[in-house]
mmCIF file of C-alpha atoms in Angstrom:
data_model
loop_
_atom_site.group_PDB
_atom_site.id
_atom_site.type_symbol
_atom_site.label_atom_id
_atom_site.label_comp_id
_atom_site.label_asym_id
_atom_site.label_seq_id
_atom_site.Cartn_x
_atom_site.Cartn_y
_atom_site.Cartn_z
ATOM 1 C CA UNK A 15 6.956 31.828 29.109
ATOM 2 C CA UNK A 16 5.501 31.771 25.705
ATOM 3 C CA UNK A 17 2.153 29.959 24.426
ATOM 4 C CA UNK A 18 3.131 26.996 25.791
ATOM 5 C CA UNK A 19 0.620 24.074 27.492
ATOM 6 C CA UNK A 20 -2.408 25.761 26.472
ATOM 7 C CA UNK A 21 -5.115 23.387 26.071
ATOM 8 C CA UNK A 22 -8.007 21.756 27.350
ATOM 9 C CA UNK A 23 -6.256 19.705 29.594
ATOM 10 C CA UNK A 24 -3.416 21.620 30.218
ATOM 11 C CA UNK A 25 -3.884 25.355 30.930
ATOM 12 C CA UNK A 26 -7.237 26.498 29.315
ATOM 13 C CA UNK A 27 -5.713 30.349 29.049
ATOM 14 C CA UNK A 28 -3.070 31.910 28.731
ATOM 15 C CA UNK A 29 -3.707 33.981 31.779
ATOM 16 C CA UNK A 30 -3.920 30.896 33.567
ATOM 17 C CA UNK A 31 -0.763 29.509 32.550
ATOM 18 C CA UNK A 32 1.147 32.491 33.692
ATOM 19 C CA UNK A 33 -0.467 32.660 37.161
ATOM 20 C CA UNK A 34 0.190 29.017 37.867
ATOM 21 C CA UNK A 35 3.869 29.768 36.679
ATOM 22 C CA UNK A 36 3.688 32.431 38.980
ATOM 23 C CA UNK A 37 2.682 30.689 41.843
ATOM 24 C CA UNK A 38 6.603 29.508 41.884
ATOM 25 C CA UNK A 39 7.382 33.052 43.540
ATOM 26 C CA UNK A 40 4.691 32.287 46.197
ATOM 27 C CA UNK A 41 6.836 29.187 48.141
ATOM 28 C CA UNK A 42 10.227 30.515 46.801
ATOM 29 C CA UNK A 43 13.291 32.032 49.085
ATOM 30 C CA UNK A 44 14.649 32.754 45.760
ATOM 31 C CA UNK A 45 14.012 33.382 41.864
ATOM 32 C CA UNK A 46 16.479 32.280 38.840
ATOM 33 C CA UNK A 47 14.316 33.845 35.999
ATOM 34 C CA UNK A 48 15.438 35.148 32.287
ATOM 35 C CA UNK A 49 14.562 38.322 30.927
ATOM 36 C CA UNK A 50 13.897 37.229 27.572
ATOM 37 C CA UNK A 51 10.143 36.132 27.902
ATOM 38 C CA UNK A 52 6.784 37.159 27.512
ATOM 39 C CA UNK A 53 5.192 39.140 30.259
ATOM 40 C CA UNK A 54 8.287 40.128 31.329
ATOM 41 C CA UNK A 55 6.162 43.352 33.191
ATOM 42 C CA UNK A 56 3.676 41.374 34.874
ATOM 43 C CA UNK A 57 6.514 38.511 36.120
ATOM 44 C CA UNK A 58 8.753 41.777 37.214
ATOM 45 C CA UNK A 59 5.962 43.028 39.071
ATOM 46 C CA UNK A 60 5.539 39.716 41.252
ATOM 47 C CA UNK A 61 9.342 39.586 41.904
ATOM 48 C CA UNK A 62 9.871 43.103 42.813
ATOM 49 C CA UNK A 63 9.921 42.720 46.550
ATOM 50 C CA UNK A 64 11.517 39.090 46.324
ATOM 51 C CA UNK A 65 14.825 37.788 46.552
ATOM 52 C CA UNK A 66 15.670 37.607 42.353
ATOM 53 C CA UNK A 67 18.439 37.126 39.978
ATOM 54 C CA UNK A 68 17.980 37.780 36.034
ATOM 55 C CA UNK A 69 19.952 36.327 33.219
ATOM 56 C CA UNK A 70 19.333 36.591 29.263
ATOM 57 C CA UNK A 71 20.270 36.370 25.961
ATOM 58 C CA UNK A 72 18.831 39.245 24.353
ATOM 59 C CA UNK A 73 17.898 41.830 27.255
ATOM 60 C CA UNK A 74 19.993 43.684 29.898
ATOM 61 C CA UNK A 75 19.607 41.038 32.603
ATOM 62 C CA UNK A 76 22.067 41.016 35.949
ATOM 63 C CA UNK A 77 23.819 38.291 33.844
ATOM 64 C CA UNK A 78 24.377 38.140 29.991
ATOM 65 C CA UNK A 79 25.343 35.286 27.216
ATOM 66 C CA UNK A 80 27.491 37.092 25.539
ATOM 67 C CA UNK A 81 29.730 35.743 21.939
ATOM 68 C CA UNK A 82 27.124 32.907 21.047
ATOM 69 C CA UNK A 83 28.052 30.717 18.218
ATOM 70 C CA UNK A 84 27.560 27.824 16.826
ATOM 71 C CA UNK A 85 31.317 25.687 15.967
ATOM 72 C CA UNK A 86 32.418 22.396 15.631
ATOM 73 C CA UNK A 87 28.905 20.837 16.058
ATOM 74 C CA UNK A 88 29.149 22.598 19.586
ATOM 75 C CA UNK A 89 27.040 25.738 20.948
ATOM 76 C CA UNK A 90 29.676 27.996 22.584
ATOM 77 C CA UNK A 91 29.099 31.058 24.570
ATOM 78 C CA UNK A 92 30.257 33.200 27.491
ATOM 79 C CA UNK A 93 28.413 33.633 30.702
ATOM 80 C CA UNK A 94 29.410 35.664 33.962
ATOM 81 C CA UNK A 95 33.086 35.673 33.012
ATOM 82 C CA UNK A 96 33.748 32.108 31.789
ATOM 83 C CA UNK A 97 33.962 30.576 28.558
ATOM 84 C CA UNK A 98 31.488 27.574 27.936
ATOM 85 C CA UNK A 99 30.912 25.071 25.249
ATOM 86 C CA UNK A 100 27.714 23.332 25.119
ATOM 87 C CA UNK A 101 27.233 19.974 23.190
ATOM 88 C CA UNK A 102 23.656 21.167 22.202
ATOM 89 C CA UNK A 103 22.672 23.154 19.477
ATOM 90 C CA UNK A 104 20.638 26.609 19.682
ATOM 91 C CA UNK A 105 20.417 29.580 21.398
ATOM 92 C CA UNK A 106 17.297 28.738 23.593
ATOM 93 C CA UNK A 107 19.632 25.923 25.053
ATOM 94 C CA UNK A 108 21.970 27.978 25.962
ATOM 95 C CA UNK A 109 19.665 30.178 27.711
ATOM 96 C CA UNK A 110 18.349 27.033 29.871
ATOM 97 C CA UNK A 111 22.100 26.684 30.772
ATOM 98 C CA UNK A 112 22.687 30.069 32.404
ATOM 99 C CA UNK A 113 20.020 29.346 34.401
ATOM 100 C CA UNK A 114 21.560 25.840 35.263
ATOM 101 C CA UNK A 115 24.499 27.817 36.052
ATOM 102 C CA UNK A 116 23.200 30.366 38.070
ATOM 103 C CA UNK A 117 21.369 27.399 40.291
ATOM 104 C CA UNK A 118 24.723 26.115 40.704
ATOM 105 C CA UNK A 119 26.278 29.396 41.651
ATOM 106 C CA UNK A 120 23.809 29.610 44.233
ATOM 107 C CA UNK A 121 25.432 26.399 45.925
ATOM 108 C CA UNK A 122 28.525 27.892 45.845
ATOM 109 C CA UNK A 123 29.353 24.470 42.776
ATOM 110 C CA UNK A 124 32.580 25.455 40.801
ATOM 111 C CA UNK A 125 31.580 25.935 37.308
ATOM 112 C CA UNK A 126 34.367 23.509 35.972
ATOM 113 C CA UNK A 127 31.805 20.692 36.484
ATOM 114 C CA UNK A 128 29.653 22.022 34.712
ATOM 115 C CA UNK A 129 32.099 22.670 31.415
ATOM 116 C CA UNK A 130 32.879 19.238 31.592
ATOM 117 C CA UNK A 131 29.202 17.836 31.426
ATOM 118 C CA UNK A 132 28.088 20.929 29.048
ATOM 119 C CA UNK A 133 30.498 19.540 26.400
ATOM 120 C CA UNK A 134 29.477 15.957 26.694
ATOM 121 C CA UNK A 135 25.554 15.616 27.518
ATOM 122 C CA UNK A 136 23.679 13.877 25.247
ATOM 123 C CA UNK A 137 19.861 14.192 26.001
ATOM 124 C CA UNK A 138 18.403 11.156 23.844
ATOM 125 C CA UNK A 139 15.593 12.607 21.812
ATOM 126 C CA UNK A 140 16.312 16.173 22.431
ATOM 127 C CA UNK A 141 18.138 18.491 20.031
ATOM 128 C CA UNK A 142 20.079 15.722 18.733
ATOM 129 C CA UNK A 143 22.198 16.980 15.967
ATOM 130 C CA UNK A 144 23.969 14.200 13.448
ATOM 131 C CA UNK A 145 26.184 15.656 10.700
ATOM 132 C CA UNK A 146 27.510 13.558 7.815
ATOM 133 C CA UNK A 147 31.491 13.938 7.466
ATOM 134 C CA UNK A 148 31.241 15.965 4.407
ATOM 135 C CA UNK A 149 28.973 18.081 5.920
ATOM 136 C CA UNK A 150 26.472 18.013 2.984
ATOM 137 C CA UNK A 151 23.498 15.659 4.915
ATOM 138 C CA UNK A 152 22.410 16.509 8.763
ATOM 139 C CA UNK A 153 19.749 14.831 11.132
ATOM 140 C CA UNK A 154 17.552 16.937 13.505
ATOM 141 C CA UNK A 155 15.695 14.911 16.464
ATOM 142 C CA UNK A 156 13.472 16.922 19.128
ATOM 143 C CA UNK A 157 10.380 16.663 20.875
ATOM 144 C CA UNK A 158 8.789 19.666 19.002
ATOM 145 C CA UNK A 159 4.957 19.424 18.972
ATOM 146 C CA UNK A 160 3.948 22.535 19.489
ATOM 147 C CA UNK A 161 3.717 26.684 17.554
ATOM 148 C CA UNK A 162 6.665 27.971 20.505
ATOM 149 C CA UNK A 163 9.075 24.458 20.251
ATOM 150 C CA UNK A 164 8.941 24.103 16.423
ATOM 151 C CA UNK A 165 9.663 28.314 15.921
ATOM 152 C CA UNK A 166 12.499 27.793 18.001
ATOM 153 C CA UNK A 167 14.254 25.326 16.268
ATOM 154 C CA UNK A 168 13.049 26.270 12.707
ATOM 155 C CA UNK A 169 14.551 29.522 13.706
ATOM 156 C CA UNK A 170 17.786 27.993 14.783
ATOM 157 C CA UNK A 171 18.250 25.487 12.182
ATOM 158 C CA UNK A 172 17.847 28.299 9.628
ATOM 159 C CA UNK A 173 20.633 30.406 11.253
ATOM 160 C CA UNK A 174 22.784 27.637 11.499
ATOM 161 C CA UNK A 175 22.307 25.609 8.045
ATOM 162 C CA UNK A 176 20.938 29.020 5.617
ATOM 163 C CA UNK A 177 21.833 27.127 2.663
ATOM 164 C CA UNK A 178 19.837 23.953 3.469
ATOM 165 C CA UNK A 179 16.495 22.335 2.746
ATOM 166 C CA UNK A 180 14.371 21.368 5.112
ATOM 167 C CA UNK A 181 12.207 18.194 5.025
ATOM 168 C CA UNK A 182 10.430 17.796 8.257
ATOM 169 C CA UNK A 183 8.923 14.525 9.420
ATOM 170 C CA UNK A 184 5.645 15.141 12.091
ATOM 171 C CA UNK A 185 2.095 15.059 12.758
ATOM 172 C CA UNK A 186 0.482 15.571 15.895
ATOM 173 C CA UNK A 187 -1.157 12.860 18.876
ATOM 174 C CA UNK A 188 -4.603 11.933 18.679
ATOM 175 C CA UNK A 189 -6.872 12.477 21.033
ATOM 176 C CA UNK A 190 -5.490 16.295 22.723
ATOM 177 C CA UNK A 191 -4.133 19.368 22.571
ATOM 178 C CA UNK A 192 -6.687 19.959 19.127
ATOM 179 C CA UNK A 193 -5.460 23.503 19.136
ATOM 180 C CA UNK A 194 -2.107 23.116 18.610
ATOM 181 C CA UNK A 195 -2.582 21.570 15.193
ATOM 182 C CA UNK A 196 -3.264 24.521 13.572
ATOM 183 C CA UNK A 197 -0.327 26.482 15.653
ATOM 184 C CA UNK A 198 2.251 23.132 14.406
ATOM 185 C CA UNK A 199 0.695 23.116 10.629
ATOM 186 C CA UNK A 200 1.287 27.066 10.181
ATOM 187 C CA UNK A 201 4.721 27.051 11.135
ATOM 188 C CA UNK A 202 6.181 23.230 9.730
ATOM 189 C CA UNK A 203 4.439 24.741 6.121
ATOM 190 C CA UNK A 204 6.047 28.255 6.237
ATOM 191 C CA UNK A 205 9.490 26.679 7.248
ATOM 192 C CA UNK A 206 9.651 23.385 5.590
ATOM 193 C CA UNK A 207 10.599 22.323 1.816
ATOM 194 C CA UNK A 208 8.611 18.860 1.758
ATOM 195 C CA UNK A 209 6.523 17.296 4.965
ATOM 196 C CA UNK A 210 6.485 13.249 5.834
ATOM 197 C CA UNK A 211 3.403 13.311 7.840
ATOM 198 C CA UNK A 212 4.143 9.833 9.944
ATOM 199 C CA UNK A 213 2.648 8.599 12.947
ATOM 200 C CA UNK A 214 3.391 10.149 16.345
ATOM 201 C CA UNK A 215 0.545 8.948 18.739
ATOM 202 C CA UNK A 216 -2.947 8.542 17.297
ATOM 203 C CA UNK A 217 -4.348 7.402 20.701
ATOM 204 C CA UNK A 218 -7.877 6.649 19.810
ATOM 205 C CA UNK A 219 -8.432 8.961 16.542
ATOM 206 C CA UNK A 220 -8.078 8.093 12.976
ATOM 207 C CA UNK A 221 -4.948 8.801 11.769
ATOM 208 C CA UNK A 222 -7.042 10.077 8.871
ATOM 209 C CA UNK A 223 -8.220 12.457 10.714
ATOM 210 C CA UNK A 224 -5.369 13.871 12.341
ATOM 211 C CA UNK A 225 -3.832 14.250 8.816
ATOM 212 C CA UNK A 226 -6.478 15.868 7.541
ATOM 213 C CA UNK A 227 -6.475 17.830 10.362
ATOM 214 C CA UNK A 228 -2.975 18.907 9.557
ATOM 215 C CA UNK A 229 -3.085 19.615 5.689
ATOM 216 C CA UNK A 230 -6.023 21.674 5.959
ATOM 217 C CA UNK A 231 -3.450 24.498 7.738
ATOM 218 C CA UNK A 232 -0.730 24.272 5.576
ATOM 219 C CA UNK A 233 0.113 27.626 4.378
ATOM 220 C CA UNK A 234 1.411 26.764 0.753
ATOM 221 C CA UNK A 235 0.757 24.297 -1.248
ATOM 222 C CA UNK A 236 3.934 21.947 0.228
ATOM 223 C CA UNK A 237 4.943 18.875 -0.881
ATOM 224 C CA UNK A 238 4.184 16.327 1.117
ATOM 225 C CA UNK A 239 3.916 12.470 1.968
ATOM 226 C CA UNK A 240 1.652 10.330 4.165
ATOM 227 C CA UNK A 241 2.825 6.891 5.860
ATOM 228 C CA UNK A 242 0.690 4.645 7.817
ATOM 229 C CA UNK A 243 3.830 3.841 9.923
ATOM 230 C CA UNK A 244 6.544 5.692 11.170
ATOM 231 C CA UNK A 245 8.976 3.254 10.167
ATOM 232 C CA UNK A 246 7.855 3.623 6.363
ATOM 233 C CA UNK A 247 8.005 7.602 6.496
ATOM 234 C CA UNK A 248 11.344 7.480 8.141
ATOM 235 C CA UNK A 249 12.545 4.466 5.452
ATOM 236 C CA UNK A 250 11.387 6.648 2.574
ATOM 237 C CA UNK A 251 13.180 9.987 3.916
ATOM 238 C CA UNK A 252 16.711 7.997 4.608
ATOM 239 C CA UNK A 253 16.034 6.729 0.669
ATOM 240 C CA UNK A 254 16.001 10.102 -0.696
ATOM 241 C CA UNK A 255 17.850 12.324 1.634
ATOM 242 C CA UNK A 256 19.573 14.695 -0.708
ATOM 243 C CA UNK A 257 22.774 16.728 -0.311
ATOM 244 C CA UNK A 258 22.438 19.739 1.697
ATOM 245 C CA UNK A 259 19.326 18.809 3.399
ATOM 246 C CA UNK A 260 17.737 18.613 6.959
ATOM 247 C CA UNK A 261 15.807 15.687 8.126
ATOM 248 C CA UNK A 262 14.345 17.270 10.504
ATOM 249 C CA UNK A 263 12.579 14.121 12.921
ATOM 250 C CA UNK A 264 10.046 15.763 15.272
ATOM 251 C CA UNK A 265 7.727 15.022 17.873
ATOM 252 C CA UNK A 266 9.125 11.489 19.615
ATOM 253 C CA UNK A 267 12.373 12.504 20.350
ATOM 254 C CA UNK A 268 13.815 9.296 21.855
ATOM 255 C CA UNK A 269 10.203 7.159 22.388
ATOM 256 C CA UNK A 270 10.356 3.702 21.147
ATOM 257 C CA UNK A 271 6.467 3.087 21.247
ATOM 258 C CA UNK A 272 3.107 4.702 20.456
ATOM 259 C CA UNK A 273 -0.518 4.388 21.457
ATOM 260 C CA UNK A 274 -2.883 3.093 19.345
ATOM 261 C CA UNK A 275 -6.168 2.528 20.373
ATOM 262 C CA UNK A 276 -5.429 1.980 24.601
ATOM 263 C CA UNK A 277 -2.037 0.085 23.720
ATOM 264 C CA UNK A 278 1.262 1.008 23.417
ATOM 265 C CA UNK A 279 2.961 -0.693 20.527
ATOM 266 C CA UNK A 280 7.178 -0.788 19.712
#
């Protein structure tokens, strides 16, 4: 749980986030939950007289990921005795495997099905990792739109690539969710080397607007580039992708339309 869905429509608090998460323990026979969060006290608390099983990363939990690395373009780990490799890169993935796995040991499933799909899923749009053969040029897709989702992967990407650049390509939809532009601007500037702002889903706002909206919260004064279209912004990075560099290609993942102005457009 981290400052996630907070906004007008979504969860108007953070307080009110938590409790609806919380509500989970309410119709449960059983909790899966990980012990590296937020609030850890105040979800411990609720589960104290419930059925519960903890796993983690980082903190003593009743099951640990243990020897995490990244190699060979695959995430690999260990996790209650068993060696796993996981074709998906960062540590936060990992985490939403143990708890994958722990659902399955639950149901009594053998964990060999689960090495086999671990090493070959492929979740279009979703930390989608392409490395040239030299090794010089990579691609980054995700979803990220949001301060928790882009930390996360700015955070893995620099463990994993310390050497690179990073040119990130986002903006944020129109129309929503106002206070996560700030939250997104803050942390592409601080961990970006040049920004593409290029559409993502202007809705009914002015793409103006949710530009300017943008810039005004960059921390440094950053490089950057606007585009009208996405296919433009994305033309322009290919062009000049430079050795040792991360395109990093957020906010659409796999979507092959947008919204502009009550229709979607390819």
């Amino acid at each position: 749980i981290g400052r996630d869905h907070i906004a007008p429509n979504e969860h108007p608090t953070v307080e009110d986030y938590v409790d609806s998460k919380l509500k989970l323990a309410d119709i449960a026979n059983k909790i899966v939950y990980c012990r590296d969060t937020d609030h850890l006290d105040r979800i411990e608390n609720k589960l104290k007289d419930m059925n519960s099983i903890s796993f983690a990363a980082e903190h003593p939990a009743d099951y640990n990921i243990t020897n995490l690395r990244f190699e060979d373009g695959l995430t690999k780990f260990t996790f209650d005795e068993n060696d796993f490799e996981l074709n998906m890169i960062g540590k936060f993935n990992s985490v939403n495997a143990a708890c994958a796995l722990l659902v399955l040991k639950h149901f009594g499933i053998d964990y060999k099905y689960a090495k086999e799909v671990f090493r070959n899923i492929v979740i279009p749009g979703r930390s989608n990792l392409l490395i040239s053969e030299d090794g010089k040029k990579t691609i980054f897709v995700d979803y990220a739109h949001n301060e928790l989702s882009f930390t996360k992967n700015f955070e893995m990407l620099k463990e994993n690539f310390p050497d690179y650049k990073i040119v990130t390509l986002f903006s944020a939809r129109g129309s929503k969710a106002f206070n996560r532009r700030k939250e997104s601007a803050v942390v592409v500037s601080n961990n970006s080397d040049y920004i593409y702002l290029i559409p993502i889903e202007p809705n009914y706002e002015e793409l103006r607007d949710i530009y300017d909206s943008l810039i005004k919260n960059f921390t440094w004064d950053i490089p950057y580039e606007e585009f009208e279209t996405r296919v433009d912004g994305l033309e322009k990075a290919f062009r000049t992708f430079g050795e040792k560099t991360i395109l990093f290609i957020a906010g659409k993942g796999d979507e092959r339309y947008q919204s502009v102005k009550g229709e979607y457009i390819e």
